């Protein structure tokens, strides 16, 4: 054992420091590489849904709007906007204007000029909230992920 004492005093300690540094560096590299691309997707999703929700609240001033809400699934990149409205007080054309305004203001709060770019990677569904219990509302418009056009159904009724 005495024969290796000089090695234990010098090389062993230095090698341990180098090995520890390599382990820390390897772990850091592994963590960076293993992060999914767009790891901030949930944060982006939450920001968009909060922006829509905030701007939907502005519709409380609009006569004929009875209720509204935002729901969805961040993992599926789905955002649902539900609006209950009185068809006798709000026309379909006016409803389209209101929804476009809500989406535009939500995008502006996110730093985009165009709402279509903000929601490009998301599926967006605009649904009418109905009075019957259970089931989803009637889909008024839908924009699949990867597209920019909000496709309106033929009739809201």
CSV table of N, CA and C in Angstrom, one decimal:
chain,number,residue,atom,x,y,z
A,1,UNK,N,0.8,-1.2,0.0
A,1,UNK,CA,0.0,0.0,0.0
A,1,UNK,C,0.8,1.3,0.0
A,2,UNK,N,2.0,1.2,0.7
A,2,UNK,CA,2.8,2.4,0.7
A,2,UNK,C,3.3,2.7,-0.7
A,3,UNK,N,3.4,1.8,-1.5
A,3,UNK,CA,3.9,2.0,-2.8
A,3,UNK,C,2.9,2.9,-3.6
A,4,UNK,N,1.6,3.0,-3.3
A,4,UNK,CA,0.7,3.8,-4.0
A,4,UNK,C,0.3,5.1,-3.3
A,5,UNK,N,0.9,5.3,-2.1
A,5,UNK,CA,0.5,6.5,-1.3
A,5,UNK,C,0.8,7.8,-2.1
A,6,UNK,N,1.9,7.9,-2.8
A,6,UNK,CA,2.1,9.1,-3.6
A,6,UNK,C,1.0,9.4,-4.6
A,7,UNK,N,0.5,8.3,-5.2
A,7,UNK,CA,-0.5,8.4,-6.2
A,7,UNK,C,-1.9,8.8,-5.5
A,8,UNK,N,-2.1,8.3,-4.4
A,8,UNK,CA,-3.4,8.6,-3.7
A,8,UNK,C,-3.4,10.1,-3.2
A,9,UNK,N,-2.3,10.6,-2.9
A,9,UNK,CA,-2.2,12.0,-2.5
A,9,UNK,C,-2.4,13.0,-3.6
A,10,UNK,N,-2.0,12.6,-4.8
A,10,UNK,CA,-2.0,13.6,-5.9
A,10,UNK,C,-3.1,13.3,-7.0
A,11,UNK,N,-2.9,12.2,-7.7
A,11,UNK,CA,-3.7,11.8,-8.8
A,11,UNK,C,-5.2,11.5,-8.4
A,12,UNK,N,-5.4,10.9,-7.3
A,12,UNK,CA,-6.7,10.4,-6.9
A,12,UNK,C,-7.6,11.6,-6.7
A,13,UNK,N,-7.2,12.6,-6.0
A,13,UNK,CA,-8.0,13.8,-5.7
A,13,UNK,C,-8.3,14.6,-7.0
A,14,UNK,N,-7.3,14.8,-7.8
A,14,UNK,CA,-7.5,15.5,-9.0
A,14,UNK,C,-8.4,14.7,-10.0
A,15,UNK,N,-8.3,13.4,-10.0
A,15,UNK,CA,-9.2,12.6,-10.9
A,15,UNK,C,-10.6,12.7,-10.4
A,16,UNK,N,-10.8,12.8,-9.1
A,16,UNK,CA,-12.2,12.9,-8.5
A,16,UNK,C,-12.8,14.2,-8.9
A,17,UNK,N,-12.0,15.3,-8.8
A,17,UNK,CA,-12.6,16.6,-9.2
A,17,UNK,C,-12.9,16.6,-10.7
A,18,UNK,N,-12.1,16.0,-11.5
A,18,UNK,CA,-12.4,16.0,-13.0
A,18,UNK,C,-13.6,15.1,-13.2
A,19,UNK,N,-13.7,13.9,-12.6
A,19,UNK,CA,-14.8,13.0,-12.7
A,19,UNK,C,-16.1,13.7,-12.3
A,20,UNK,N,-16.1,14.4,-11.2
A,20,UNK,CA,-17.2,15.2,-10.7
A,20,UNK,C,-17.7,16.3,-11.7
A,21,UNK,N,-16.7,17.0,-12.2
A,21,UNK,CA,-17.0,18.0,-13.2
A,21,UNK,C,-17.6,17.4,-14.5
A,22,UNK,N,-17.0,16.3,-14.9
A,22,UNK,CA,-17.6,15.6,-16.1
A,22,UNK,C,-19.0,15.1,-15.8
A,23,UNK,N,-19.3,14.6,-14.6
A,23,UNK,CA,-20.6,14.2,-14.3
A,23,UNK,C,-21.6,15.3,-14.3
A,24,UNK,N,-21.2,16.5,-13.8
A,24,UNK,CA,-22.1,17.6,-13.8
A,24,UNK,C,-22.3,18.1,-15.2
A,25,UNK,N,-21.3,18.2,-16.0
A,25,UNK,CA,-21.4,18.7,-17.3
A,25,UNK,C,-22.2,17.7,-18.2
A,26,UNK,N,-22.0,16.4,-18.0
A,26,UNK,CA,-22.8,15.4,-18.7
A,26,UNK,C,-24.3,15.5,-18.4
A,27,UNK,N,-24.6,15.7,-17.1
A,27,UNK,CA,-26.0,15.8,-16.7
A,27,UNK,C,-26.6,17.0,-17.2
A,28,UNK,N,-25.9,18.2,-17.2
A,28,UNK,CA,-26.5,19.4,-17.8
A,28,UNK,C,-26.7,19.2,-19.3
A,29,UNK,N,-25.8,18.6,-20.0
A,29,UNK,CA,-26.0,18.4,-21.5
A,29,UNK,C,-27.2,17.5,-21.7
A,30,UNK,N,-27.3,16.4,-20.9
A,30,UNK,CA,-28.4,15.5,-21.0
A,30,UNK,C,-29.8,16.2,-20.8
A,31,UNK,N,-29.8,17.1,-19.8
A,31,UNK,CA,-31.1,17.8,-19.5
A,31,UNK,C,-31.4,18.7,-20.6
A,32,UNK,N,-30.5,19.4,-21.2
A,32,UNK,CA,-30.8,20.3,-22.3
A,32,UNK,C,-31.2,19.6,-23.5
A,33,UNK,N,-30.6,18.5,-23.8
A,33,UNK,CA,-31.0,17.7,-25.0
A,33,UNK,C,-32.3,17.0,-24.8
A,34,UNK,N,-32.6,16.6,-23.6
A,34,UNK,CA,-33.9,15.8,-23.4
A,34,UNK,C,-35.1,16.7,-23.3
A,35,UNK,N,-34.9,18.1,-23.2
A,35,UNK,CA,-36.1,18.9,-23.2
A,35,UNK,C,-36.9,18.9,-24.5
A,36,UNK,N,-38.2,18.7,-24.4
A,36,UNK,CA,-38.9,18.6,-25.7
A,36,UNK,C,-38.9,20.0,-26.4
A,37,UNK,N,-38.9,20.0,-27.7
A,37,UNK,CA,-38.9,21.3,-28.4
A,37,UNK,C,-40.2,22.0,-28.0
A,38,UNK,N,-40.1,23.3,-27.9
A,38,UNK,CA,-41.3,24.1,-27.4
A,38,UNK,C,-41.7,23.7,-26.0
A,39,UNK,N,-40.7,23.5,-25.1
A,39,UNK,CA,-41.0,23.1,-23.8
A,39,UNK,C,-41.9,24.2,-23.1
A,40,UNK,N,-42.1,25.3,-23.6
A,40,UNK,CA,-42.8,26.4,-23.1
A,40,UNK,C,-44.3,26.4,-23.7
A,41,UNK,N,-44.7,25.3,-24.3
A,41,UNK,CA,-46.0,25.2,-24.9
A,41,UNK,C,-47.1,25.4,-23.9
A,42,UNK,N,-47.0,24.8,-22.7
A,42,UNK,CA,-48.1,25.0,-21.8
A,42,UNK,C,-48.2,26.4,-21.3
A,43,UNK,N,-47.0,27.1,-21.2
A,43,UNK,CA,-47.0,28.5,-20.8
A,43,UNK,C,-47.7,29.3,-21.9
A,44,UNK,N,-47.4,29.0,-23.1
A,44,UNK,CA,-48.0,29.8,-24.3
A,44,UNK,C,-49.5,29.5,-24.3
A,45,UNK,N,-49.9,28.2,-24.1
A,45,UNK,CA,-51.3,27.9,-24.1
A,45,UNK,C,-52.1,28.6,-23.0
A,46,UNK,N,-51.5,28.6,-21.8
A,46,UNK,CA,-52.1,29.3,-20.7
A,46,UNK,C,-52.3,30.8,-21.0
A,47,UNK,N,-51.2,31.4,-21.6
A,47,UNK,CA,-51.3,32.8,-21.9
A,47,UNK,C,-52.4,33.1,-22.9
A,48,UNK,N,-52.5,32.3,-23.9
A,48,UNK,CA,-53.5,32.5,-24.9
A,48,UNK,C,-54.9,32.3,-24.3
A,49,UNK,N,-55.2,31.3,-23.6
A,49,UNK,CA,-56.5,31.1,-23.0
A,49,UNK,C,-56.8,32.2,-22.0
A,50,UNK,N,-55.9,32.7,-21.2
A,50,UNK,CA,-56.1,33.8,-20.3
A,50,UNK,C,-56.5,35.1,-21.1
A,51,UNK,N,-55.7,35.3,-22.2
A,51,UNK,CA,-56.0,36.5,-23.0
A,51,UNK,C,-57.4,36.4,-23.6
A,52,UNK,N,-57.8,35.2,-24.1
A,52,UNK,CA,-59.2,35.1,-24.6
A,52,UNK,C,-60.2,35.3,-23.5
A,53,UNK,N,-60.0,34.7,-22.4
A,53,UNK,CA,-60.9,34.9,-21.3
A,53,UNK,C,-61.1,36.3,-20.9
A,54,UNK,N,-60.0,37.0,-20.8
A,54,UNK,CA,-60.0,38.4,-20.4
A,54,UNK,C,-60.8,39.2,-21.4
A,55,UNK,N,-60.6,39.0,-22.7
A,55,UNK,CA,-61.3,39.7,-23.7
A,55,UNK,C,-62.7,39.3,-23.9
A,56,UNK,N,-63.0,38.1,-23.5
A,56,UNK,CA,-64.4,37.6,-23.5
A,56,UNK,C,-65.2,38.4,-22.5
A,57,UNK,N,-64.6,38.7,-21.4
A,57,UNK,CA,-65.3,39.5,-20.3
A,57,UNK,C,-65.8,40.9,-20.8
A,58,UNK,N,-65.1,41.4,-21.8
A,58,UNK,CA,-65.5,42.7,-22.4
A,58,UNK,C,-66.9,42.5,-23.1
A,59,UNK,N,-67.3,41.3,-23.4
A,59,UNK,CA,-68.6,41.1,-24.1
A,59,UNK,C,-69.7,41.2,-23.1
A,60,UNK,N,-69.5,41.3,-21.8
A,60,UNK,CA,-70.5,41.5,-20.8
A,60,UNK,C,-71.3,42.7,-21.1
A,61,UNK,N,-70.7,43.7,-21.7
A,61,UNK,CA,-71.3,45.0,-22.0
A,61,UNK,C,-72.2,44.8,-23.3
A,62,UNK,N,-72.1,43.8,-24.0
A,62,UNK,CA,-72.8,43.6,-25.3
A,62,UNK,C,-74.2,43.1,-25.0
A,63,UNK,N,-75.3,43.8,-25.4
A,63,UNK,CA,-76.6,43.2,-25.2
A,63,UNK,C,-76.8,41.9,-26.0
A,64,UNK,N,-77.4,41.0,-25.3
A,64,UNK,CA,-77.7,39.7,-26.0
A,64,UNK,C,-76.7,38.6,-25.7
A,65,UNK,N,-75.6,38.9,-25.1
A,65,UNK,CA,-74.6,37.9,-24.8
A,65,UNK,C,-75.0,37.4,-23.4
A,66,UNK,N,-75.3,36.1,-23.2
A,66,UNK,CA,-75.8,35.6,-22.0
A,66,UNK,C,-74.8,34.9,-21.1
A,67,UNK,N,-73.8,34.3,-21.7
A,67,UNK,CA,-72.7,33.6,-21.0
A,67,UNK,C,-71.6,33.4,-21.9
A,68,UNK,N,-70.4,33.1,-21.3
A,68,UNK,CA,-69.2,32.8,-22.1
A,68,UNK,C,-68.2,32.1,-21.3
A,69,UNK,N,-67.3,31.4,-22.0
A,69,UNK,CA,-66.3,30.7,-21.2
A,69,UNK,C,-65.2,30.2,-22.2
A,70,UNK,N,-64.1,29.8,-21.6
A,70,UNK,CA,-63.0,29.2,-22.4
A,70,UNK,C,-62.6,27.9,-21.8
A,71,UNK,N,-62.3,26.9,-22.6
A,71,UNK,CA,-61.9,25.6,-22.1
A,71,UNK,C,-60.9,25.1,-23.2
A,72,UNK,N,-60.4,23.9,-22.9
A,72,UNK,CA,-59.5,23.3,-23.9
A,72,UNK,C,-58.6,22.3,-23.3
A,73,UNK,N,-57.6,21.9,-24.1
A,73,UNK,CA,-56.6,20.9,-23.6
A,73,UNK,C,-55.3,21.3,-24.2
A,74,UNK,N,-54.4,21.7,-23.3
A,74,UNK,CA,-53.0,22.2,-23.8
A,74,UNK,C,-52.2,21.1,-24.4
A,75,UNK,N,-52.4,19.8,-24.0
A,75,UNK,CA,-51.7,18.7,-24.6
A,75,UNK,C,-52.1,18.4,-26.0
A,76,UNK,N,-53.4,18.6,-26.2
A,76,UNK,CA,-53.9,18.4,-27.6
A,76,UNK,C,-53.9,19.7,-28.4
A,77,UNK,N,-53.5,20.8,-27.8
A,77,UNK,CA,-53.4,22.1,-28.5
A,77,UNK,C,-54.8,22.5,-29.0
A,78,UNK,N,-55.8,22.3,-28.1
A,78,UNK,CA,-57.2,22.6,-28.4
A,78,UNK,C,-57.7,23.8,-27.5
A,79,UNK,N,-58.3,24.8,-28.1
A,79,UNK,CA,-58.9,25.9,-27.4
A,79,UNK,C,-60.3,25.9,-27.8
A,80,UNK,N,-61.2,25.9,-26.8
A,80,UNK,CA,-62.7,26.0,-27.1
A,80,UNK,C,-63.2,27.3,-26.5
A,81,UNK,N,-63.9,28.1,-27.3
A,81,UNK,CA,-64.5,29.3,-26.8
A,81,UNK,C,-66.0,29.1,-26.9
A,82,UNK,N,-66.7,29.2,-25.7
A,82,UNK,CA,-68.1,29.0,-25.7
A,82,UNK,C,-68.8,30.3,-25.4
A,83,UNK,N,-69.9,30.6,-26.2
A,83,UNK,CA,-70.6,31.9,-26.1
A,83,UNK,C,-72.1,31.5,-26.1
A,84,UNK,N,-72.8,32.0,-25.1
A,84,UNK,CA,-74.3,31.9,-25.1
A,84,UNK,C,-74.9,33.2,-25.5
A,85,UNK,N,-75.8,33.2,-26.5
A,85,UNK,CA,-76.3,34.5,-27.0
A,85,UNK,C,-77.8,34.4,-27.4
A,86,UNK,N,-78.5,35.5,-27.3
A,86,UNK,CA,-79.9,35.6,-27.7
A,86,UNK,C,-79.9,35.9,-29.2
A,87,UNK,N,-80.5,35.0,-30.0
A,87,UNK,CA,-80.5,35.2,-31.4
A,87,UNK,C,-81.4,36.3,-31.9
A,88,UNK,N,-82.3,36.7,-31.0
A,88,UNK,CA,-83.2,37.9,-31.4
A,88,UNK,C,-82.4,39.2,-31.2
A,89,UNK,N,-81.4,39.2,-30.3
A,89,UNK,CA,-80.7,40.5,-30.1
A,89,UNK,C,-79.4,40.6,-30.8
A,90,UNK,N,-78.8,39.5,-31.1
A,90,UNK,CA,-77.5,39.5,-31.8
A,90,UNK,C,-77.6,38.7,-33.1
A,91,UNK,N,-77.2,39.4,-34.2
A,91,UNK,CA,-77.3,38.7,-35.5
A,91,UNK,C,-76.0,37.8,-35.7
A,92,UNK,N,-76.1,36.9,-36.6
A,92,UNK,CA,-74.9,36.1,-36.9
A,92,UNK,C,-73.7,37.0,-37.4
A,93,UNK,N,-74.0,38.0,-38.2
A,93,UNK,CA,-72.9,38.8,-38.7
A,93,UNK,C,-72.3,39.6,-37.5
A,94,UNK,N,-73.1,40.0,-36.6
A,94,UNK,CA,-72.6,40.7,-35.4
A,94,UNK,C,-71.8,39.8,-34.5
A,95,UNK,N,-72.2,38.5,-34.4
A,95,UNK,CA,-71.5,37.5,-33.6
A,95,UNK,C,-70.1,37.3,-34.2
A,96,UNK,N,-70.0,37.2,-35.5
A,96,UNK,CA,-68.7,37.0,-36.2
A,96,UNK,C,-67.8,38.2,-35.9
A,97,UNK,N,-68.3,39.4,-35.9
A,97,UNK,CA,-67.5,40.6,-35.6
A,97,UNK,C,-67.0,40.5,-34.1
A,98,UNK,N,-67.9,40.1,-33.2
A,98,UNK,CA,-67.5,40.1,-31.8
A,98,UNK,C,-66.4,39.0,-31.6
A,99,UNK,N,-66.6,37.9,-32.2
A,99,UNK,CA,-65.6,36.8,-32.0
A,99,UNK,C,-64.2,37.2,-32.6
A,100,UNK,N,-64.3,37.9,-33.8
A,100,UNK,CA,-63.1,38.4,-34.4
A,100,UNK,C,-62.4,39.4,-33.5
A,101,UNK,N,-63.2,40.3,-32.9
A,101,UNK,CA,-62.6,41.3,-32.0
A,101,UNK,C,-62.0,40.7,-30.8
A,102,UNK,N,-62.6,39.7,-30.2
A,102,UNK,CA,-62.1,39.0,-29.0
A,102,UNK,C,-60.7,38.3,-29.4
A,103,UNK,N,-60.7,37.6,-30.5
A,103,UNK,CA,-59.5,36.9,-30.9
A,103,UNK,C,-58.4,37.9,-31.3
A,104,UNK,N,-58.7,39.0,-31.9
A,104,UNK,CA,-57.7,40.0,-32.3
A,104,UNK,C,-57.1,40.7,-31.0
A,105,UNK,N,-58.0,41.0,-30.1
A,105,UNK,CA,-57.5,41.6,-28.8
A,105,UNK,C,-56.7,40.6,-28.0
A,106,UNK,N,-57.0,39.4,-28.0
A,106,UNK,CA,-56.2,38.4,-27.3
A,106,UNK,C,-54.9,38.2,-28.0
A,107,UNK,N,-54.8,38.3,-29.3
A,107,UNK,CA,-53.5,38.2,-30.0
A,107,UNK,C,-52.7,39.4,-29.7
A,108,UNK,N,-53.3,40.6,-29.7
A,108,UNK,CA,-52.6,41.8,-29.4
A,108,UNK,C,-52.0,41.8,-28.0
A,109,UNK,N,-52.7,41.2,-27.1
A,109,UNK,CA,-52.1,41.2,-25.7
A,109,UNK,C,-50.9,40.1,-25.7
A,110,UNK,N,-50.9,39.3,-26.7
A,110,UNK,CA,-49.8,38.3,-26.8
A,110,UNK,C,-48.6,38.8,-27.6
A,111,UNK,N,-48.8,40.0,-28.2
A,111,UNK,CA,-47.8,40.7,-29.0
A,111,UNK,C,-47.9,40.4,-30.5
A,112,UNK,N,-48.9,39.9,-30.9
A,112,UNK,CA,-49.1,39.6,-32.4
A,112,UNK,C,-50.1,40.6,-32.9
A,113,UNK,N,-49.9,40.9,-34.2
A,113,UNK,CA,-50.8,41.8,-34.9
A,113,UNK,C,-52.0,41.1,-35.4
A,114,UNK,N,-51.8,39.8,-35.8
A,114,UNK,CA,-52.8,39.0,-36.5
A,114,UNK,C,-53.1,37.8,-35.6
A,115,UNK,N,-54.4,37.6,-35.2
A,115,UNK,CA,-54.8,36.5,-34.4
A,115,UNK,C,-54.5,35.2,-35.0
A,116,UNK,N,-54.6,35.1,-36.4
A,116,UNK,CA,-54.3,33.9,-37.1
A,116,UNK,C,-52.9,33.3,-36.8
A,117,UNK,N,-51.9,34.2,-36.7
A,117,UNK,CA,-50.6,33.8,-36.4
A,117,UNK,C,-50.4,33.3,-34.9
A,118,UNK,N,-51.1,33.9,-34.0
A,118,UNK,CA,-51.1,33.5,-32.6
A,118,UNK,C,-51.6,32.1,-32.4
A,119,UNK,N,-52.7,31.8,-33.1
A,119,UNK,CA,-53.4,30.5,-33.0
A,119,UNK,C,-53.0,29.5,-34.0
A,120,UNK,N,-52.0,29.8,-34.8
A,120,UNK,CA,-51.6,28.9,-35.9
A,120,UNK,C,-51.4,27.4,-35.5
A,121,UNK,N,-50.8,27.2,-34.4
A,121,UNK,CA,-50.5,25.8,-34.0
A,121,UNK,C,-51.6,25.2,-33.2
A,122,UNK,N,-52.7,25.9,-33.0
A,122,UNK,CA,-53.8,25.4,-32.1
A,122,UNK,C,-55.1,25.1,-32.9
A,123,UNK,N,-55.8,24.1,-32.5
A,123,UNK,CA,-57.2,23.9,-33.0
A,123,UNK,C,-58.1,24.8,-32.2
A,124,UNK,N,-58.8,25.6,-32.9
A,124,UNK,CA,-59.7,26.6,-32.2
A,124,UNK,C,-61.2,26.3,-32.6
A,125,UNK,N,-62.0,26.1,-31.6
A,125,UNK,CA,-63.4,25.8,-31.8
A,125,UNK,C,-64.2,26.9,-31.1
A,126,UNK,N,-65.2,27.5,-31.8
A,126,UNK,CA,-66.1,28.4,-31.3
A,126,UNK,C,-67.4,27.7,-31.2
A,127,UNK,N,-68.0,27.6,-30.0
A,127,UNK,CA,-69.2,26.9,-29.8
A,127,UNK,C,-70.3,27.7,-29.1
A,128,UNK,N,-71.5,27.5,-29.5
A,128,UNK,CA,-72.6,28.1,-28.8
A,128,UNK,C,-73.0,27.4,-27.6
A,129,UNK,N,-73.0,28.0,-26.5
A,129,UNK,CA,-73.4,27.4,-25.2
A,129,UNK,C,-75.0,27.3,-25.3
A,130,UNK,N,-75.4,26.1,-25.1
A,130,UNK,CA,-76.9,25.9,-25.2
A,130,UNK,C,-77.4,25.6,-23.7
A,131,UNK,N,-78.7,25.8,-23.6
A,131,UNK,CA,-79.3,25.6,-22.3
A,131,UNK,C,-79.5,24.2,-21.8
A,132,UNK,N,-79.4,23.2,-22.7
A,132,UNK,CA,-79.6,21.8,-22.3
A,132,UNK,C,-78.4,21.3,-21.6
A,133,UNK,N,-78.6,20.4,-20.6
A,133,UNK,CA,-77.5,19.9,-19.8
A,133,UNK,C,-76.9,18.8,-20.6
A,134,UNK,N,-75.6,18.6,-20.4
A,134,UNK,CA,-74.8,17.5,-21.0
A,134,UNK,C,-74.5,17.8,-22.4
A,135,UNK,N,-73.4,17.2,-22.8
A,135,UNK,CA,-72.9,17.3,-24.2
A,135,UNK,C,-72.3,18.7,-24.5
A,136,UNK,N,-71.6,18.7,-25.6
A,136,UNK,CA,-71.0,19.9,-26.1
A,136,UNK,C,-72.0,20.9,-26.7
A,137,UNK,N,-71.6,22.1,-26.8
A,137,UNK,CA,-72.5,23.1,-27.5
A,137,UNK,C,-72.4,22.9,-29.0
A,138,UNK,N,-73.1,23.6,-29.7
A,138,UNK,CA,-73.1,23.5,-31.2
A,138,UNK,C,-71.9,24.3,-31.7
A,139,UNK,N,-71.1,23.7,-32.6
A,139,UNK,CA,-69.9,24.3,-33.1
A,139,UNK,C,-70.4,25.3,-34.2
A,140,UNK,N,-70.0,26.6,-33.9
A,140,UNK,CA,-70.3,27.7,-34.8
A,140,UNK,C,-69.1,27.9,-35.8
A,141,UNK,N,-67.9,27.7,-35.4
A,141,UNK,CA,-66.7,27.9,-36.2
A,141,UNK,C,-65.6,27.0,-35.7
A,142,UNK,N,-64.7,26.7,-36.6
A,142,UNK,CA,-63.6,25.8,-36.3
A,142,UNK,C,-62.4,26.2,-37.1
A,143,UNK,N,-61.2,26.2,-36.5
A,143,UNK,CA,-59.9,26.4,-37.2
A,143,UNK,C,-59.0,25.3,-36.8
A,144,UNK,N,-58.7,24.3,-37.7
A,144,UNK,CA,-57.8,23.3,-37.4
A,144,UNK,C,-56.4,23.8,-37.2
A,145,UNK,N,-55.6,23.1,-36.4
A,145,UNK,CA,-54.2,23.4,-36.2
A,145,UNK,C,-53.4,23.4,-37.5
A,146,UNK,N,-52.6,24.4,-37.7
A,146,UNK,CA,-51.8,24.5,-38.9
A,146,UNK,C,-52.4,25.3,-40.0
A,147,UNK,N,-53.7,25.8,-39.7
A,147,UNK,CA,-54.3,26.6,-40.7
A,147,UNK,C,-54.6,28.0,-40.1
A,148,UNK,N,-55.0,29.0,-40.9
A,148,UNK,CA,-55.2,30.3,-40.4
A,148,UNK,C,-56.7,30.7,-40.6
A,149,UNK,N,-57.5,29.9,-41.3
A,149,UNK,CA,-58.9,30.3,-41.6
A,149,UNK,C,-59.8,29.7,-40.6
A,150,UNK,N,-60.7,30.6,-40.0
A,150,UNK,CA,-61.7,30.1,-39.2
A,150,UNK,C,-62.9,29.8,-40.0
A,151,UNK,N,-63.3,28.6,-40.1
A,151,UNK,CA,-64.4,28.1,-41.0
A,151,UNK,C,-65.7,28.1,-40.2
A,152,UNK,N,-66.7,28.9,-40.7
A,152,UNK,CA,-68.0,29.1,-40.0
A,152,UNK,C,-68.9,28.0,-40.5
A,153,UNK,N,-69.8,27.5,-39.6
A,153,UNK,CA,-70.8,26.6,-40.1
A,153,UNK,C,-71.9,27.4,-40.9
A,154,UNK,N,-72.7,26.7,-41.6
A,154,UNK,CA,-73.6,27.3,-42.5
A,154,UNK,C,-74.6,28.2,-41.8
A,155,UNK,N,-75.1,27.7,-40.6
A,155,UNK,CA,-76.0,28.4,-39.9
A,155,UNK,C,-75.8,28.2,-38.4
A,156,UNK,N,-75.9,29.2,-37.6
A,156,UNK,CA,-75.7,29.0,-36.1
A,156,UNK,C,-76.9,28.3,-35.5
A,157,UNK,N,-78.1,28.4,-36.1
A,157,UNK,CA,-79.3,27.8,-35.5
A,157,UNK,C,-79.4,26.4,-35.7
